[in-house]
Every structure is written in C-alpha cells, then in structure tokens.
mmCIF file of C-alpha atoms in Angstrom:
data_model
loop_
_atom_site.group_PDB
_atom_site.id
_atom_site.type_symbol
_atom_site.label_atom_id
_atom_site.label_comp_id
_atom_site.label_asym_id
_atom_site.label_seq_id
_atom_site.Cartn_x
_atom_site.Cartn_y
_atom_site.Cartn_z
ATOM 1 C CA UNK A 374 134.511 -88.198 -39.941
ATOM 2 C CA UNK A 375 131.233 -88.963 -38.140
ATOM 3 C CA UNK A 376 131.751 -90.737 -34.809
ATOM 4 C CA UNK A 377 128.112 -90.453 -33.713
ATOM 5 C CA UNK A 378 126.290 -93.681 -32.939
ATOM 6 C CA UNK A 379 123.150 -94.661 -34.804
ATOM 7 C CA UNK A 380 119.873 -94.883 -32.921
ATOM 8 C CA UNK A 381 120.189 -98.666 -32.662
ATOM 9 C CA UNK A 382 123.771 -98.435 -31.419
ATOM 10 C CA UNK A 383 122.780 -95.833 -28.820
ATOM 11 C CA UNK A 384 120.021 -98.131 -27.577
ATOM 12 C CA UNK A 385 122.525 -100.996 -27.295
ATOM 13 C CA UNK A 386 124.932 -98.759 -25.374
ATOM 14 C CA UNK A 387 122.229 -97.592 -22.977
ATOM 15 C CA UNK A 388 120.982 -101.146 -22.475
ATOM 16 C CA UNK A 389 124.305 -102.761 -21.618
ATOM 17 C CA UNK A 390 125.462 -99.841 -19.455
ATOM 18 C CA UNK A 391 122.192 -99.878 -17.505
ATOM 19 C CA UNK A 392 122.418 -103.632 -16.949
ATOM 20 C CA UNK A 393 125.958 -103.388 -15.623
ATOM 21 C CA UNK A 394 125.263 -100.285 -13.515
ATOM 22 C CA UNK A 395 122.325 -102.022 -11.842
ATOM 23 C CA UNK A 396 123.930 -105.418 -11.248
ATOM 24 C CA UNK A 397 127.725 -105.181 -11.473
ATOM 25 C CA UNK A 398 129.270 -102.893 -8.896
ATOM 26 C CA UNK A 399 132.693 -103.737 -7.444
ATOM 27 C CA UNK A 400 131.258 -105.671 -4.515
ATOM 28 C CA UNK A 401 129.188 -107.790 -6.894
ATOM 29 C CA UNK A 402 132.307 -108.430 -8.969
ATOM 30 C CA UNK A 403 134.125 -109.756 -5.911
ATOM 31 C CA UNK A 404 131.240 -112.146 -5.251
ATOM 32 C CA UNK A 405 131.166 -113.296 -8.872
ATOM 33 C CA UNK A 406 134.888 -114.006 -8.762
ATOM 34 C CA UNK A 407 134.369 -116.466 -5.916
ATOM 35 C CA UNK A 408 132.098 -118.670 -8.028
ATOM 36 C CA UNK A 409 133.773 -121.972 -8.994
ATOM 37 C CA UNK A 410 133.767 -120.914 -12.647
ATOM 38 C CA UNK A 411 135.246 -117.506 -11.812
ATOM 39 C CA UNK A 412 132.265 -115.469 -13.022
ATOM 40 C CA UNK A 413 128.492 -115.206 -12.641
ATOM 41 C CA UNK A 414 126.397 -117.724 -14.619
ATOM 42 C CA UNK A 415 123.404 -115.554 -13.719
ATOM 43 C CA UNK A 416 124.960 -112.539 -15.431
ATOM 44 C CA UNK A 417 125.849 -114.721 -18.434
ATOM 45 C CA UNK A 418 122.153 -115.593 -18.754
ATOM 46 C CA UNK A 419 121.305 -111.901 -18.455
ATOM 47 C CA UNK A 420 123.691 -111.123 -21.322
ATOM 48 C CA UNK A 421 121.930 -113.766 -23.406
ATOM 49 C CA UNK A 422 118.482 -112.435 -22.550
ATOM 50 C CA UNK A 423 119.494 -108.944 -23.686
ATOM 51 C CA UNK A 424 120.934 -110.295 -26.932
ATOM 52 C CA UNK A 425 124.520 -109.363 -26.106
ATOM 53 C CA UNK A 426 125.862 -112.814 -26.972
ATOM 54 C CA UNK A 427 124.428 -112.459 -30.461
ATOM 55 C CA UNK A 428 125.875 -109.022 -31.218
ATOM 56 C CA UNK A 429 128.341 -109.960 -34.018
ATOM 57 C CA UNK A 430 126.247 -112.688 -35.646
ATOM 58 C CA UNK A 431 123.899 -112.351 -38.615
ATOM 59 C CA UNK A 432 120.174 -111.987 -37.985
ATOM 60 C CA UNK A 433 119.374 -115.113 -39.972
ATOM 61 C CA UNK A 434 121.636 -117.041 -37.583
ATOM 62 C CA UNK A 435 119.896 -115.698 -34.484
ATOM 63 C CA UNK A 436 122.126 -112.683 -33.845
ATOM 64 C CA UNK A 437 121.461 -108.956 -34.099
ATOM 65 C CA UNK A 438 123.604 -108.391 -37.180
ATOM 66 C CA UNK A 439 126.097 -106.125 -35.472
ATOM 67 C CA UNK A 440 129.674 -105.413 -36.466
ATOM 68 C CA UNK A 441 132.872 -104.098 -34.895
ATOM 69 C CA UNK A 442 131.175 -100.930 -33.600
ATOM 70 C CA UNK A 443 128.556 -102.909 -31.700
ATOM 71 C CA UNK A 444 131.262 -105.176 -30.285
ATOM 72 C CA UNK A 445 133.208 -102.066 -29.242
ATOM 73 C CA UNK A 446 130.165 -100.722 -27.396
ATOM 74 C CA UNK A 447 129.707 -103.936 -25.419
ATOM 75 C CA UNK A 448 133.401 -104.404 -24.662
ATOM 76 C CA UNK A 449 133.856 -100.822 -23.457
ATOM 77 C CA UNK A 450 130.942 -101.275 -21.068
ATOM 78 C CA UNK A 451 132.354 -104.579 -19.820
ATOM 79 C CA UNK A 452 135.718 -102.888 -19.285
ATOM 80 C CA UNK A 453 134.120 -100.121 -17.251
ATOM 81 C CA UNK A 454 132.416 -102.709 -15.041
ATOM 82 C CA UNK A 455 135.547 -104.881 -14.840
ATOM 83 C CA UNK A 456 133.310 -107.803 -15.830
ATOM 84 C CA UNK A 457 134.610 -111.344 -15.421
ATOM 85 C CA UNK A 458 132.349 -113.221 -17.835
ATOM 86 C CA UNK A 459 133.956 -114.967 -20.868
ATOM 87 C CA UNK A 460 132.586 -112.608 -23.516
ATOM 88 C CA UNK A 461 135.939 -112.250 -25.271
ATOM 89 C CA UNK A 462 136.624 -115.986 -25.184
ATOM 90 C CA UNK A 463 133.204 -117.171 -26.322
ATOM 91 C CA UNK A 464 131.728 -114.438 -28.510
ATOM 92 C CA UNK A 465 134.745 -112.626 -29.969
ATOM 93 C CA UNK A 466 137.366 -115.382 -30.313
ATOM 94 C CA UNK A 467 135.459 -118.653 -30.719
ATOM 95 C CA UNK A 468 132.443 -116.932 -32.258
ATOM 96 C CA UNK A 469 134.707 -115.067 -34.647
ATOM 97 C CA UNK A 470 136.207 -118.310 -35.921
ATOM 98 C CA UNK A 471 132.717 -119.680 -36.465
ATOM 99 C CA UNK A 472 131.840 -116.611 -38.522
ATOM 100 C CA UNK A 473 134.998 -116.722 -40.626
ATOM 101 C CA UNK A 474 135.831 -120.423 -40.885
ATOM 102 C CA UNK A 475 132.785 -122.590 -40.149
ATOM 103 C CA UNK A 476 130.358 -123.725 -42.823
ATOM 104 C CA UNK A 477 126.743 -122.560 -42.888
ATOM 105 C CA UNK A 478 125.672 -125.975 -41.609
ATOM 106 C CA UNK A 479 128.135 -125.804 -38.720
ATOM 107 C CA UNK A 480 127.024 -122.298 -37.769
ATOM 108 C CA UNK A 481 123.401 -123.391 -37.857
ATOM 109 C CA UNK A 482 124.230 -126.262 -35.506
ATOM 110 C CA UNK A 483 126.523 -124.420 -33.082
ATOM 111 C CA UNK A 484 125.519 -120.757 -32.912
ATOM 112 C CA UNK A 485 121.991 -121.027 -31.444
ATOM 113 C CA UNK A 486 123.310 -122.575 -28.226
ATOM 114 C CA UNK A 487 126.095 -119.980 -28.006
ATOM 115 C CA UNK A 488 123.731 -117.045 -28.549
ATOM 116 C CA UNK A 489 121.260 -118.464 -26.016
ATOM 117 C CA UNK A 490 124.020 -118.727 -23.421
ATOM 118 C CA UNK A 491 123.596 -122.486 -23.150
ATOM 119 C CA UNK A 492 127.037 -123.458 -24.484
ATOM 120 C CA UNK A 493 130.307 -121.651 -23.822
ATOM 121 C CA UNK A 494 133.303 -121.881 -26.138
ATOM 122 C CA UNK A 495 137.022 -121.130 -25.861
ATOM 123 C CA UNK A 496 139.842 -120.858 -28.386
ATOM 124 C CA UNK A 497 142.751 -123.190 -27.612
ATOM 125 C CA UNK A 498 145.518 -121.826 -29.798
ATOM 126 C CA UNK A 499 148.439 -120.508 -27.744
ATOM 127 C CA UNK A 500 151.375 -122.814 -26.950
ATOM 128 C CA UNK A 501 154.212 -122.278 -24.493
ATOM 129 C CA UNK A 502 156.983 -122.000 -27.072
ATOM 130 C CA UNK A 503 155.074 -119.693 -29.429
ATOM 131 C CA UNK A 504 155.104 -116.416 -27.456
ATOM 132 C CA UNK A 505 153.177 -114.061 -29.792
ATOM 133 C CA UNK A 506 153.718 -115.968 -33.087
ATOM 134 C CA UNK A 507 150.311 -117.181 -34.244
ATOM 135 C CA UNK A 508 151.840 -119.531 -36.819
ATOM 136 C CA UNK A 509 153.881 -121.441 -34.200
ATOM 137 C CA UNK A 510 151.701 -124.521 -33.693
ATOM 138 C CA UNK A 511 153.050 -127.828 -32.400
ATOM 139 C CA UNK A 512 149.826 -129.683 -31.568
ATOM 140 C CA UNK A 513 149.353 -132.319 -34.257
ATOM 141 C CA UNK A 514 146.249 -133.493 -36.089
ATOM 142 C CA UNK A 515 146.846 -136.901 -37.635
ATOM 143 C CA UNK A 516 144.510 -138.346 -40.232
ATOM 144 C CA UNK A 517 142.408 -141.243 -38.959
ATOM 145 C CA UNK A 518 140.058 -142.407 -41.672
ATOM 146 C CA UNK A 519 137.671 -139.549 -42.361
ATOM 147 C CA UNK A 520 138.545 -137.811 -39.084
ATOM 148 C CA UNK A 521 141.600 -136.761 -37.099
ATOM 149 C CA UNK A 522 143.457 -137.583 -33.895
ATOM 150 C CA UNK A 523 144.795 -134.621 -31.889
ATOM 151 C CA UNK A 524 147.948 -134.763 -29.759
ATOM 152 C CA UNK A 525 149.707 -132.027 -27.801
ATOM 153 C CA UNK A 526 149.244 -129.225 -25.282
ATOM 154 C CA UNK A 527 147.728 -125.754 -25.315
ATOM 155 C CA UNK A 528 148.540 -123.027 -22.807
ATOM 156 C CA UNK A 529 146.778 -119.968 -21.390
ATOM 157 C CA UNK A 530 143.408 -120.866 -22.883
ATOM 158 C CA UNK A 531 141.152 -118.003 -21.793
ATOM 159 C CA UNK A 532 138.264 -119.440 -19.734
ATOM 160 C CA UNK A 533 139.220 -122.863 -21.006
ATOM 161 C CA UNK A 534 138.410 -124.498 -17.669
ATOM 162 C CA UNK A 535 134.705 -123.573 -17.847
ATOM 163 C CA UNK A 536 134.138 -123.902 -21.598
ATOM 164 C CA UNK A 537 131.818 -126.624 -22.874
ATOM 165 C CA UNK A 538 133.586 -126.824 -26.219
ATOM 166 C CA UNK A 539 137.013 -125.860 -27.493
ATOM 167 C CA UNK A 540 138.126 -124.691 -30.912
ATOM 168 C CA UNK A 541 141.614 -126.166 -31.169
ATOM 169 C CA UNK A 542 144.267 -125.239 -33.716
ATOM 170 C CA UNK A 543 146.450 -128.159 -34.766
ATOM 171 C CA UNK A 544 149.017 -128.905 -37.414
ATOM 172 C CA UNK A 545 147.947 -131.220 -40.200
ATOM 173 C CA UNK A 546 151.060 -130.713 -42.332
ATOM 174 C CA UNK A 547 154.451 -128.997 -42.421
ATOM 175 C CA UNK A 548 156.879 -127.921 -39.718
ATOM 176 C CA UNK A 549 156.037 -126.317 -36.405
ATOM 177 C CA UNK A 550 156.545 -122.738 -37.623
ATOM 178 C CA UNK A 551 155.180 -123.099 -41.166
ATOM 179 C CA UNK A 552 152.293 -120.806 -42.034
ATOM 180 C CA UNK A 553 150.500 -123.521 -43.946
ATOM 181 C CA UNK A 554 149.195 -126.788 -42.589
ATOM 182 C CA UNK A 555 147.178 -125.434 -39.619
ATOM 183 C CA UNK A 556 143.625 -126.648 -39.119
ATOM 184 C CA UNK A 557 140.804 -125.744 -36.731
ATOM 185 C CA UNK A 558 138.843 -128.418 -34.882
ATOM 186 C CA UNK A 559 135.829 -128.317 -32.569
ATOM 187 C CA UNK A 560 136.431 -130.478 -29.504
ATOM 188 C CA UNK A 561 134.043 -131.380 -26.712
ATOM 189 C CA UNK A 562 135.791 -130.235 -23.527
ATOM 190 C CA UNK A 563 134.722 -133.456 -21.806
ATOM 191 C CA UNK A 564 135.820 -135.765 -24.610
ATOM 192 C CA UNK A 565 138.054 -138.711 -23.845
ATOM 193 C CA UNK A 566 141.712 -137.672 -23.873
ATOM 194 C CA UNK A 567 141.064 -133.999 -22.967
ATOM 195 C CA UNK A 568 142.429 -132.849 -19.606
ATOM 196 C CA UNK A 569 142.264 -129.313 -18.224
ATOM 197 C CA UNK A 570 143.989 -127.484 -15.394
ATOM 198 C CA UNK A 571 142.302 -124.202 -14.634
ATOM 199 C CA UNK A 572 143.768 -121.315 -12.660
ATOM 200 C CA UNK A 573 143.094 -117.631 -11.900
ATOM 201 C CA UNK A 574 145.094 -114.991 -13.734
ATOM 202 C CA UNK A 575 146.483 -111.835 -12.140
ATOM 203 C CA UNK A 576 143.511 -109.735 -13.255
ATOM 204 C CA UNK A 577 140.865 -111.992 -11.705
ATOM 205 C CA UNK A 578 140.004 -113.764 -14.959
ATOM 206 C CA UNK A 579 140.449 -117.503 -15.582
ATOM 207 C CA UNK A 580 142.616 -119.548 -17.945
ATOM 208 C CA UNK A 581 143.596 -123.180 -18.395
ATOM 209 C CA UNK A 582 146.362 -125.498 -19.531
ATOM 210 C CA UNK A 583 144.888 -128.128 -21.820
ATOM 211 C CA UNK A 584 146.390 -131.485 -22.777
ATOM 212 C CA UNK A 585 145.124 -133.520 -25.743
ATOM 213 C CA UNK A 586 145.956 -137.217 -25.760
ATOM 214 C CA UNK A 587 144.660 -139.218 -28.746
ATOM 215 C CA UNK A 588 141.534 -137.063 -29.007
ATOM 216 C CA UNK A 589 139.444 -138.274 -31.926
ATOM 217 C CA UNK A 590 137.617 -135.750 -34.103
ATOM 218 C CA UNK A 591 135.021 -136.513 -36.735
ATOM 219 C CA UNK A 592 135.018 -134.825 -40.158
ATOM 220 C CA UNK A 593 132.007 -132.694 -39.198
ATOM 221 C CA UNK A 594 134.094 -130.968 -36.489
ATOM 222 C CA UNK A 595 136.673 -129.487 -38.898
ATOM 223 C CA UNK A 596 136.241 -125.754 -39.495
ATOM 224 C CA UNK A 597 137.089 -124.861 -43.070
ATOM 225 C CA UNK A 598 140.043 -126.323 -44.960
ATOM 226 C CA UNK A 599 142.164 -128.441 -42.578
ATOM 227 C CA UNK A 600 145.430 -126.913 -43.842
ATOM 228 C CA UNK A 601 144.395 -123.256 -44.186
ATOM 229 C CA UNK A 602 143.220 -122.089 -40.776
ATOM 230 C CA UNK A 603 145.883 -119.458 -40.095
ATOM 231 C CA UNK A 604 144.289 -116.557 -42.046
ATOM 232 C CA UNK A 605 141.072 -116.999 -40.044
ATOM 233 C CA UNK A 606 143.046 -117.126 -36.782
ATOM 234 C CA UNK A 607 144.952 -113.957 -37.677
ATOM 235 C CA UNK A 608 141.767 -112.138 -38.621
ATOM 236 C CA UNK A 609 139.974 -113.148 -35.441
ATOM 237 C CA UNK A 610 142.935 -112.160 -33.277
ATOM 238 C CA UNK A 611 142.942 -108.728 -34.952
ATOM 239 C CA UNK A 612 139.235 -108.442 -34.142
ATOM 240 C CA UNK A 613 139.931 -109.554 -30.574
ATOM 241 C CA UNK A 614 142.648 -106.911 -30.185
ATOM 242 C CA UNK A 615 140.202 -104.251 -31.392
ATOM 243 C CA UNK A 616 137.705 -105.507 -28.803
ATOM 244 C CA UNK A 617 140.376 -105.463 -26.093
ATOM 245 C CA UNK A 618 141.263 -101.883 -27.026
ATOM 246 C CA UNK A 619 137.638 -100.934 -26.353
ATOM 247 C CA UNK A 620 137.636 -102.845 -23.065
ATOM 248 C CA UNK A 621 140.829 -101.089 -22.008
ATOM 249 C CA UNK A 622 139.316 -97.691 -22.804
ATOM 250 C CA UNK A 623 136.327 -98.552 -20.600
ATOM 251 C CA UNK A 624 138.665 -99.525 -17.762
ATOM 252 C CA UNK A 625 140.884 -96.449 -18.202
ATOM 253 C CA UNK A 626 137.884 -94.137 -18.310
ATOM 254 C CA UNK A 627 136.656 -95.597 -15.036
ATOM 255 C CA UNK A 628 140.101 -95.268 -13.432
ATOM 256 C CA UNK A 629 140.279 -91.618 -14.439
ATOM 257 C CA UNK A 630 136.801 -90.893 -13.091
ATOM 258 C CA UNK A 631 137.558 -92.603 -9.778
ATOM 259 C CA UNK A 632 140.793 -90.650 -9.469
ATOM 260 C CA UNK A 633 139.239 -87.258 -10.173
ATOM 261 C CA UNK A 634 136.495 -88.024 -7.661
ATOM 262 C CA UNK A 635 139.117 -88.976 -5.081
ATOM 263 C CA UNK A 636 141.076 -85.775 -5.684
ATOM 264 C CA UNK A 637 137.918 -83.768 -5.023
ATOM 265 C CA UNK A 638 137.032 -85.518 -1.770
ATOM 266 C CA UNK A 639 140.334 -86.528 -0.125
ATOM 267 C CA UNK A 640 141.586 -83.727 2.114
ATOM 268 C CA UNK A 641 145.114 -82.932 3.278
ATOM 269 C CA UNK A 642 145.875 -79.955 5.554
ATOM 270 C CA UNK A 643 142.148 -79.186 5.480
ATOM 271 C CA UNK A 644 142.104 -78.803 1.678
ATOM 272 C CA UNK A 645 140.978 -81.229 -1.067
ATOM 273 C CA UNK A 646 144.154 -82.590 -2.637
ATOM 274 C CA UNK A 647 142.742 -81.763 -6.043
ATOM 275 C CA UNK A 648 143.480 -78.126 -5.277
ATOM 276 C CA UNK A 649 147.208 -78.798 -5.586
ATOM 277 C CA UNK A 650 148.352 -77.886 -9.079
ATOM 278 C CA UNK A 651 150.866 -80.693 -9.462
ATOM 279 C CA UNK A 652 148.107 -83.265 -8.904
ATOM 280 C CA UNK A 653 145.867 -81.463 -11.387
ATOM 281 C CA UNK A 654 148.660 -81.742 -13.952
ATOM 282 C CA UNK A 655 148.937 -85.477 -13.308
ATOM 283 C CA UNK A 656 145.193 -85.946 -13.746
ATOM 284 C CA UNK A 657 145.385 -83.945 -16.993
ATOM 285 C CA UNK A 658 148.152 -86.241 -18.256
ATOM 286 C CA UNK A 659 145.912 -89.217 -17.492
ATOM 287 C CA UNK A 660 143.050 -87.626 -19.435
ATOM 288 C CA UNK A 661 145.265 -86.972 -22.467
ATOM 289 C CA UNK A 662 146.476 -90.586 -22.446
ATOM 290 C CA UNK A 663 142.878 -91.793 -22.158
ATOM 291 C CA UNK A 664 141.739 -89.736 -25.143
ATOM 292 C CA UNK A 665 144.695 -90.927 -27.215
ATOM 293 C CA UNK A 666 143.718 -94.492 -26.386
ATOM 294 C CA UNK A 667 140.083 -93.806 -27.243
ATOM 295 C CA UNK A 668 141.031 -92.394 -30.645
ATOM 296 C CA UNK A 669 143.171 -95.428 -31.460
ATOM 297 C CA UNK A 670 140.440 -97.768 -30.242
ATOM 298 C CA UNK A 671 138.118 -96.080 -32.760
ATOM 299 C CA UNK A 672 140.715 -96.694 -35.471
ATOM 300 C CA UNK A 673 141.055 -100.352 -34.480
ATOM 301 C CA UNK A 674 137.274 -100.727 -34.566
ATOM 302 C CA UNK A 675 136.994 -99.160 -38.014
ATOM 303 C CA UNK A 676 139.813 -101.335 -39.378
ATOM 304 C CA UNK A 677 138.704 -104.615 -37.760
ATOM 305 C CA UNK A 678 136.562 -105.446 -40.777
ATOM 306 C CA UNK A 679 139.206 -104.460 -43.362
ATOM 307 C CA UNK A 680 139.656 -107.204 -45.965
ATOM 308 C CA UNK A 681 143.295 -106.284 -46.661
ATOM 309 C CA UNK A 682 145.120 -108.268 -43.981
ATOM 310 C CA UNK A 683 148.251 -106.112 -44.008
ATOM 311 C CA UNK A 684 146.390 -102.809 -43.724
ATOM 312 C CA UNK A 685 144.204 -104.240 -40.980
ATOM 313 C CA UNK A 686 147.143 -105.610 -39.021
ATOM 314 C CA UNK A 687 149.119 -102.359 -39.306
ATOM 315 C CA UNK A 688 146.241 -100.335 -37.855
ATOM 316 C CA UNK A 689 145.450 -102.897 -35.157
ATOM 317 C CA UNK A 690 149.085 -103.052 -34.066
ATOM 318 C CA UNK A 691 149.292 -99.264 -33.933
ATOM 319 C CA UNK A 692 146.240 -99.189 -31.693
ATOM 320 C CA UNK A 693 147.668 -101.897 -29.435
ATOM 321 C CA UNK A 694 150.852 -99.848 -28.961
ATOM 322 C CA UNK A 695 148.888 -96.808 -27.812
ATOM 323 C CA UNK A 696 146.597 -98.842 -25.578
ATOM 324 C CA UNK A 697 149.589 -100.371 -23.803
ATOM 325 C CA UNK A 698 151.292 -97.027 -23.276
ATOM 326 C CA UNK A 699 148.132 -95.193 -22.234
ATOM 327 C CA UNK A 700 147.203 -98.003 -19.865
ATOM 328 C CA UNK A 701 150.483 -97.539 -18.045
ATOM 329 C CA UNK A 702 150.095 -93.750 -17.777
ATOM 330 C CA UNK A 703 146.497 -93.936 -16.573
ATOM 331 C CA UNK A 704 147.026 -96.932 -14.304
ATOM 332 C CA UNK A 705 150.160 -95.641 -12.620
ATOM 333 C CA UNK A 706 148.594 -92.212 -12.205
ATOM 334 C CA UNK A 707 145.438 -93.659 -10.671
ATOM 335 C CA UNK A 708 147.328 -95.819 -8.186
ATOM 336 C CA UNK A 709 149.796 -93.098 -7.200
ATOM 337 C CA UNK A 710 147.209 -90.345 -6.804
ATOM 338 C CA UNK A 711 145.136 -92.624 -4.599
ATOM 339 C CA UNK A 712 148.153 -93.270 -2.380
ATOM 340 C CA UNK A 713 148.240 -96.443 -0.278
ATOM 341 C CA UNK A 714 144.575 -97.298 -0.835
ATOM 342 C CA UNK A 715 145.251 -97.606 -4.566
ATOM 343 C CA UNK A 716 147.101 -100.904 -4.154
ATOM 344 C CA UNK A 717 144.737 -102.599 -1.693
ATOM 345 C CA UNK A 718 142.621 -105.578 -2.723
ATOM 346 C CA UNK A 719 139.565 -103.885 -1.217
ATOM 347 C CA UNK A 720 139.664 -100.921 -3.603
ATOM 348 C CA UNK A 721 138.860 -101.162 -7.295
ATOM 349 C CA UNK A 722 141.582 -98.981 -8.853
ATOM 350 C CA UNK A 723 144.340 -101.560 -8.465
ATOM 351 C CA UNK A 724 142.137 -104.209 -10.080
ATOM 352 C CA UNK A 725 141.513 -101.958 -13.082
ATOM 353 C CA UNK A 726 145.265 -101.417 -13.413
ATOM 354 C CA UNK A 727 145.848 -105.179 -13.333
ATOM 355 C CA UNK A 728 143.300 -105.681 -16.092
ATOM 356 C CA UNK A 729 144.753 -103.057 -18.440
ATOM 357 C CA UNK A 730 148.217 -104.482 -17.774
ATOM 358 C CA UNK A 731 147.025 -107.947 -18.781
ATOM 359 C CA UNK A 732 145.323 -106.479 -21.856
ATOM 360 C CA UNK A 733 148.685 -104.998 -22.848
ATOM 361 C CA UNK A 734 150.232 -108.484 -22.672
ATOM 362 C CA UNK A 735 147.444 -110.358 -24.489
ATOM 363 C CA UNK A 736 148.246 -111.106 -28.145
ATOM 364 C CA UNK A 737 151.447 -109.066 -27.978
ATOM 365 C CA UNK A 738 152.501 -106.163 -25.770
ATOM 366 C CA UNK A 739 153.241 -102.611 -26.918
ATOM 367 C CA UNK A 740 156.894 -103.369 -27.721
ATOM 368 C CA UNK A 741 155.952 -106.397 -29.835
ATOM 369 C CA UNK A 742 153.388 -104.449 -31.848
ATOM 370 C CA UNK A 743 155.678 -101.465 -32.281
ATOM 371 C CA UNK A 744 158.255 -103.794 -33.847
ATOM 372 C CA UNK A 745 155.495 -105.325 -35.966
ATOM 373 C CA UNK A 746 154.470 -101.916 -37.319
ATOM 374 C CA UNK A 747 158.118 -101.135 -38.038
ATOM 375 C CA UNK A 748 158.519 -104.378 -40.005
ATOM 376 C CA UNK A 749 155.382 -103.756 -42.053
ATOM 377 C CA UNK A 750 156.607 -100.246 -42.779
ATOM 378 C CA UNK A 751 160.001 -101.508 -43.856
ATOM 379 C CA UNK A 752 161.783 -99.734 -41.000
ATOM 380 C CA UNK A 753 163.414 -102.903 -39.675
ATOM 381 C CA UNK A 754 164.181 -106.288 -41.204
ATOM 382 C CA UNK A 755 161.396 -108.858 -41.065
#
C-alpha cells in the first residue's frame, strides 16, 4: 500500500509545518492561551490566509477540495504545535455537518465566512446524561409555524464560548434515546434565549455549557431532514475521531522527540542519562507505541470516507483504542524520563500529555471503543 503523499499534499504539509514552526513555539502558545477567547485570533486569520480553513471543502464552495488525508496532515501539525485554535470545532465538526447535512444553498450562504475565518462555528451536541451515546438527546425542538423553538441544555461544547454560531442537535420526535427524531439547527450564539458559560479544560482548550430557553429557529436554519440528523452526526464524529488520531500522533511524536533530546543532554554522574540501557529501553517502548498509533491513525484516515457506516465505525473505534493506549505509554514515559521537570507548568511535555489524555476521553475512551468493536464483532451482547 502506498503511503507517500502527492505533490500537493506535500506542499500542504510543508506550508502548515513552516507556519507553526515560525509562529507557534511553546512560549507563544502560553501567550495565546491568555487571550480572552483562549487562542490567537491572529493565528486563526493566518490559517484562513493559507487556506487551511478550507481544506475539506469543495473547490466550487471556496475550499481546496481536500479529503481525510489533507485533514490528517493539518491536524498532525496542529498536534505537534499543541495549537489552541478551534480547528476541530469549526472546520471538522461544524464544517463536517455542513458538508453532509446542509443544502447547497445553505453551504453557499455559510461556508464563505467560515473559510475566510470571519465566522466561527461549534457543534452543540453532547448532554450531561448521554456520556458517549450520540443518540441520547434531550434538548427539544418544538414546531412553531414553519420554524422551531429549542429548549434544553448542552454540555462540553468545544469552543462554544467563542463561537459565532452553533449547530445544535435537538429532538423533534420520539423518546430521549430513540435513534430517530433528531434534527440539526443553526443557531446564532447571540440569539435571544441562548446563554453560555465558558471555561478552560484541563488541556488548555476551551469549552462551554449552553442553555437554550425558547430559542426560535426559522425553517432556513434546519440542516437536512429535521428527524434524520443522527447518521450525519455519527459520520462527522467518526471523521472527528480520525482527525483527533492524527492530532494525537503529532503530539506523541513531539513528546518522543523532546524526551530523546533530553536523554542526550541531561547528565547524571557526569554521563548523559541516555547512556543507561534501561532508559534506552523505555524510549524504545515509547517509539513502538508511537508507530503503532501512527499506523492506526493512517487506517482511521483511510476509513473516514467509507460509506458503509458499520465498517467505518469498526475501523475508527479500533484506531481510537490504540491511540488511547499509545498516548498513555508515550505520555507516561515522557513525563517519567524527564523527572520532576516533566510535570511543571513551565515545561511543554506535561501539556502534551494532558492533551493526549483529553483526546483519549473525547468521543469515547479506549475502553468504550474496545467494547464497541467487540459488540460489532459479535463478541459481546449489544
């Protein structure tokens, strides 16, 4: 199987890596995190200028016509830089729902501002009681003439406090855990009845709790069929997991490089600690875990566009299991081989470990996805 990048993909990789190398070292990241929005609006504009916000969108819609491989390239680079900007929230999650659920007219109206970096989006889907069940939706969407009225609360909305618009999942019919009867609605984040409480997450990112009280939505803000939004949500979450796998690989690769460099320069008893065989073995274990994660991230990327939902989900879940396990091996190894400095706020390794730990938890941790693979393989009862 050919894993070589095309000329265009190599140019994209070089471009994004050069941008981040020039403008996103760890000290810059700390400054960006102190911005009221939790990231750098200047860097967001730079992403737009380089076309990164248009990577997965069709050329006729203003994008570059990329696919999962191009998204993987960008996300791996962002993971290596430990970037804080809402690329996953806006481009992968919200943008993915626009690609899969919005009409051509809606995409023509909404995508240009997203691709230009002028409007940021967030997906408001998760609810407190749902855990990892995407079909568990309690927010209601009640018919009101030609439109709808939304009521309820959403939790852990990634970058929801700085988003200009929200794509909200809400139940138009059925019971709270029914697979049918879930719609998708575009909501202005400043609309009457929308309240947001933003907060930092453990990895330096941002999230929000969002309450919807009698929020009125016109018919032009409904994405797709108002009772059949779940398949699009499931597909986009699979794509997001594939993107997160790539981001995690970028973070793990950086942790391994930092650790090897530290082993070569840190001296004990007048000798670089990398000369001690037991530490070499630990670094080798980290490298093996990293390469296993990289291989499974490739698989997730290749399967992200699979039309067969079950085959796609099985591969994506398998990749998520390996990413979670490799992240622990690489992260724990990096922190322990660095000694006390590895857990300080001033040094980057601990921050990388926090990010890969949060990636493990997003959209289901390794244990959840292992059970999911077992169910799809008939190994345990559904």
